[in-house]
Coordinates of N, CA and C in Angstrom, one line a residue:
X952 N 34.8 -6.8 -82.5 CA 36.0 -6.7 -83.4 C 35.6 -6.5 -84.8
X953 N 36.6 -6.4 -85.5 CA 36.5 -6.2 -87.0 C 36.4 -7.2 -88.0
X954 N 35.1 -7.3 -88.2 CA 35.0 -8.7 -89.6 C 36.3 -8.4 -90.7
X955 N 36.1 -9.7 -91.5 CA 36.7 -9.4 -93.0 C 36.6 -8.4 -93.9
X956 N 35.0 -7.9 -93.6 CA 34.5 -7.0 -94.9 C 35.1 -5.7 -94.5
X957 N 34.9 -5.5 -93.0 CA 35.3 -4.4 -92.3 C 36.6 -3.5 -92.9
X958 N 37.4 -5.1 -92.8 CA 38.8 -4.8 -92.7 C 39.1 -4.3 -94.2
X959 N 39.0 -5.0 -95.3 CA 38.9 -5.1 -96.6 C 38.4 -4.0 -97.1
X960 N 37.7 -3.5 -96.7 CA 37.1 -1.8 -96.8 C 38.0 -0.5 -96.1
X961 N 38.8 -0.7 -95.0 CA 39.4 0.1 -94.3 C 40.5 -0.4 -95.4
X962 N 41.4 -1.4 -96.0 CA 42.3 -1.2 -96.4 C 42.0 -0.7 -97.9
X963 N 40.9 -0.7 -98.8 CA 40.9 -0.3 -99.6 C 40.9 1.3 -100.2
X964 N 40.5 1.9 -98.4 CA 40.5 3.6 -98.4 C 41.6 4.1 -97.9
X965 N 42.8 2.7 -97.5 CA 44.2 3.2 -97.1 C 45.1 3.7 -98.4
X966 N 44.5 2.4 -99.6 CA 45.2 2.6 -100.6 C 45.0 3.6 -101.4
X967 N 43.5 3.7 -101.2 CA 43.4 4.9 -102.4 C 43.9 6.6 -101.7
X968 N 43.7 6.2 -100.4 CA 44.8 7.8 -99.8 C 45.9 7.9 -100.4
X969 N 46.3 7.0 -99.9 CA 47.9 6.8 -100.3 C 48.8 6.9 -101.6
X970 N 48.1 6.2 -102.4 CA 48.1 6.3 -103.8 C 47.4 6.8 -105.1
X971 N 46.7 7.9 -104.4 CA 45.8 8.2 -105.6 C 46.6 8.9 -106.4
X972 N 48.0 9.7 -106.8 CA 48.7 9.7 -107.9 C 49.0 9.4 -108.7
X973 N 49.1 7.8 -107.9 CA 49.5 7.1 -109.0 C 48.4 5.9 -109.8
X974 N 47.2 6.2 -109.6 CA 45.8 5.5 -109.9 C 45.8 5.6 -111.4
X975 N 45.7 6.9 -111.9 CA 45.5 7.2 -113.3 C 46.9 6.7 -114.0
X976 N 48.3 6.3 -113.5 CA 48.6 5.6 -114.2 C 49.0 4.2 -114.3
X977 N 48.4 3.6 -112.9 CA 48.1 2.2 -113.1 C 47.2 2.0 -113.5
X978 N 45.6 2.9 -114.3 CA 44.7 2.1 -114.6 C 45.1 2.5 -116.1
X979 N 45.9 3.1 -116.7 CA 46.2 3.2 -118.4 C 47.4 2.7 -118.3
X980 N 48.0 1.8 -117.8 CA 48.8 1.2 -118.3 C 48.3 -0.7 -117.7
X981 N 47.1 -0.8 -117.2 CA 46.5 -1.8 -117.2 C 44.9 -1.8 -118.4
X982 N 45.0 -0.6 -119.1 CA 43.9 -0.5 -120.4 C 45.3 -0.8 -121.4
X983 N 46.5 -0.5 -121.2 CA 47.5 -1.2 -122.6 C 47.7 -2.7 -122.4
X984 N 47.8 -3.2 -121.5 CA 48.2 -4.2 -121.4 C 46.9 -5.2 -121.8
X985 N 45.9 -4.8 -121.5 CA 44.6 -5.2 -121.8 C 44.5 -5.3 -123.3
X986 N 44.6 -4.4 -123.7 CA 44.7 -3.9 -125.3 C 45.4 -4.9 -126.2
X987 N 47.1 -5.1 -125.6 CA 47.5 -5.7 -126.5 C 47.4 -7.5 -125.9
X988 N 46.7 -8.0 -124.9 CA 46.7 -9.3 -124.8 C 45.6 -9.6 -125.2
X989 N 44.4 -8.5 -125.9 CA 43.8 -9.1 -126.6 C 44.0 -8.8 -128.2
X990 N 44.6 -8.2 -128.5 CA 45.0 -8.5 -130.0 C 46.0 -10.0 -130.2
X991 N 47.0 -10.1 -128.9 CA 47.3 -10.9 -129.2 C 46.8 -12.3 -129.3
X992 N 45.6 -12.3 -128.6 CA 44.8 -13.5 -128.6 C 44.3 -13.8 -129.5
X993 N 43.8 -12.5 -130.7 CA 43.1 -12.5 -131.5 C 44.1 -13.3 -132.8
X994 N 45.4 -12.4 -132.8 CA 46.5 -12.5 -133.6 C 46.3 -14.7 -133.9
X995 N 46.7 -15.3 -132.5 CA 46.7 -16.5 -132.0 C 45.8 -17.6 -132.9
X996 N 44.6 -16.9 -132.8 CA 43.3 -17.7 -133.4 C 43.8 -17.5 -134.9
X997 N 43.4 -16.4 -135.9 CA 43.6 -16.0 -136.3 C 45.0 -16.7 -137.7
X998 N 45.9 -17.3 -136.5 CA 47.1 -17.6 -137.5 C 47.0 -19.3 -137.7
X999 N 47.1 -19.6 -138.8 CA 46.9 -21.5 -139.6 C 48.1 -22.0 -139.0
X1000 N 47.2 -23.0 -138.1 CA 48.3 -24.0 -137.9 C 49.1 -24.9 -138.7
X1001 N 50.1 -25.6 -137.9 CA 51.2 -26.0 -138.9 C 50.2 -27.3 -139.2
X1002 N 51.1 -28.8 -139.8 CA 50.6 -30.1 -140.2 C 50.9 -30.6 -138.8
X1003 N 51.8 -30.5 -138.2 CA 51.8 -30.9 -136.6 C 51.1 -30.1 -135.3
X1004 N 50.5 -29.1 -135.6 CA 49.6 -28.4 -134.7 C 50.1 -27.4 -134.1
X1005 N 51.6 -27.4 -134.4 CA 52.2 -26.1 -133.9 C 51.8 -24.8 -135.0
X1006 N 52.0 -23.3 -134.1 CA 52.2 -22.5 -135.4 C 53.4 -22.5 -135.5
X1007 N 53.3 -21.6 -137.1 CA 54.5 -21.4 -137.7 C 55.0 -20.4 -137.1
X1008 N 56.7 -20.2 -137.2 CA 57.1 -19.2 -136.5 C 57.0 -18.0 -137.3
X1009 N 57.0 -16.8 -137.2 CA 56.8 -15.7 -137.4 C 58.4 -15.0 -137.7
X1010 N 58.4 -14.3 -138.9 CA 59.8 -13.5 -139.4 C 59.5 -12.4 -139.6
X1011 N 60.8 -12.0 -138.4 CA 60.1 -10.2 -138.0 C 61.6 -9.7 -139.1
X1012 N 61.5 -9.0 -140.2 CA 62.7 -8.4 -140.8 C 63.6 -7.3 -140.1
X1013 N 64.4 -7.6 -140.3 CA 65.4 -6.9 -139.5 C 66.9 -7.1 -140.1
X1014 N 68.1 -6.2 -139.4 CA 69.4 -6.4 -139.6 C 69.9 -7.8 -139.0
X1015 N 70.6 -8.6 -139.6 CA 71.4 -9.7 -138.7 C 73.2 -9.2 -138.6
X1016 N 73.1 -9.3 -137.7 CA 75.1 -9.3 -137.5 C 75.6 -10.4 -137.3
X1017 N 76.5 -10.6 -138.1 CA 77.2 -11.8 -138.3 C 78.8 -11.6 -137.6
X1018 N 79.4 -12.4 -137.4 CA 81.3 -13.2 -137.1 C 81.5 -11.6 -137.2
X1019 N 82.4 -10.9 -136.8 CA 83.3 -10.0 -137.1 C 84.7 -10.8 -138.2
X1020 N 84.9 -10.6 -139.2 CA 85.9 -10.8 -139.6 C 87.6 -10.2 -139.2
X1021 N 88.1 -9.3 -138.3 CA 89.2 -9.1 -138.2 C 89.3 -9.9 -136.3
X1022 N 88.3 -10.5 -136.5 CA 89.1 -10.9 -134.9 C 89.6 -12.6 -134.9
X1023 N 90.6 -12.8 -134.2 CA 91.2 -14.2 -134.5 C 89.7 -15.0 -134.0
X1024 N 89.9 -16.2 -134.6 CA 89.5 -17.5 -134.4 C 89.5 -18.1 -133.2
X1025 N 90.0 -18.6 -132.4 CA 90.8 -18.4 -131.2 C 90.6 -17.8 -130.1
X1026 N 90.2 -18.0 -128.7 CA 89.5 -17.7 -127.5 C 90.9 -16.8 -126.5
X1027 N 92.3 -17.5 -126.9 CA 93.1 -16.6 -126.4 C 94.0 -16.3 -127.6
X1028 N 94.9 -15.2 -127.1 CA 96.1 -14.4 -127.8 C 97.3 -14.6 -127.0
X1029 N 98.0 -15.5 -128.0 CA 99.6 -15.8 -127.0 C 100.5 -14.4 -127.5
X1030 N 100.6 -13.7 -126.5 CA 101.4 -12.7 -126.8 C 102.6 -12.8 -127.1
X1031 N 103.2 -13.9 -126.6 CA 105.1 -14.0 -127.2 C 104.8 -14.9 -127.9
X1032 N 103.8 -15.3 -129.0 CA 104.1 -15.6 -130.0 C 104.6 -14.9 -131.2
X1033 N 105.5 -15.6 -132.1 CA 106.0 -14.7 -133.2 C 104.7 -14.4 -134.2
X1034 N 104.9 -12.9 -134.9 CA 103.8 -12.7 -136.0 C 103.9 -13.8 -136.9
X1035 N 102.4 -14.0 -137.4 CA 102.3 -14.6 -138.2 C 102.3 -13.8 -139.9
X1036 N 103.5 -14.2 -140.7 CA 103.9 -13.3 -141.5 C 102.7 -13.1 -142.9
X1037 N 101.9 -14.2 -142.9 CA 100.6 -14.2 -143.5 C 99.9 -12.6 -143.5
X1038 N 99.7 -13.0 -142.2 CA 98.6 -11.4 -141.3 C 99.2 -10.0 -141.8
X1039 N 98.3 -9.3 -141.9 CA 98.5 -7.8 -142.2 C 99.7 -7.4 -141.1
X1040 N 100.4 -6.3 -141.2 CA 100.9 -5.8 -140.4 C 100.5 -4.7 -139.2
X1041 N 100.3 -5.0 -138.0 CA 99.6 -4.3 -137.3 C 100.1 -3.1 -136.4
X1042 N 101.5 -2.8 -137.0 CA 101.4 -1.0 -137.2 C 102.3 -0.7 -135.6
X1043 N 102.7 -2.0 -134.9 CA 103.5 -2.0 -134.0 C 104.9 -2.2 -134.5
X1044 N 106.2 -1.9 -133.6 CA 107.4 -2.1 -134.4 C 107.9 -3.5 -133.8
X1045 N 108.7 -4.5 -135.0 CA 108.8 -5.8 -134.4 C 109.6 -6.1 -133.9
X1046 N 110.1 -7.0 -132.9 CA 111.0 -7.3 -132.0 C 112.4 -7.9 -132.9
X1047 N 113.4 -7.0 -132.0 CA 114.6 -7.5 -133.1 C 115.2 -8.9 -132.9
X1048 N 115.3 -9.6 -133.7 CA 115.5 -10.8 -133.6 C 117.4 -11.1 -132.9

């Protein structure tokens, strides 16, 4: 019968039948990933620890979005509530009293 090695060898000429299309791009996208977990390792060393031993967190610049200002406060909208006559007028006609 068929040792370990045997077998281990017959499955490794199944795979490469099978998939040799897709070889060239699992071996460059296992050279990126390689690439950047060693920059990042390097990054790691590289950055001064805090006074507690943690690093400091890192500030990526960017936009922030904040609250929307025209939406209520408030999780629901009671619809047969009367307008509140404060509020802008929202351009519907109002219920005749």
């Amino acid at each position: 019968m068929f040792g370990l090695s045997e077998a281990a060898i017959i499955l490794v000429v199944v795979i490469l039948v099978l998939a040799a299309k897709k070889l060239p791009d699992l071996a460059r996208s296992a050279g990126k990933s390689a690439r950047i977990l060693k920059a990042e390792a390097a990054a790691a060393q590289d950055e001064p620890a805090g006074a507690d031993g943690q690093t400091a967190p890192r500030v990526i610049p960017g936009e922030t979005v904040g609250p929307r200002h025209d939406t209520p406060l408030t999780d629901t909208v009671r619809p047969s509530a009367a307008p509140d006559p404060t509020q802008p007028d929202s351009g519907q006609p109002r219920p005749q009293e």
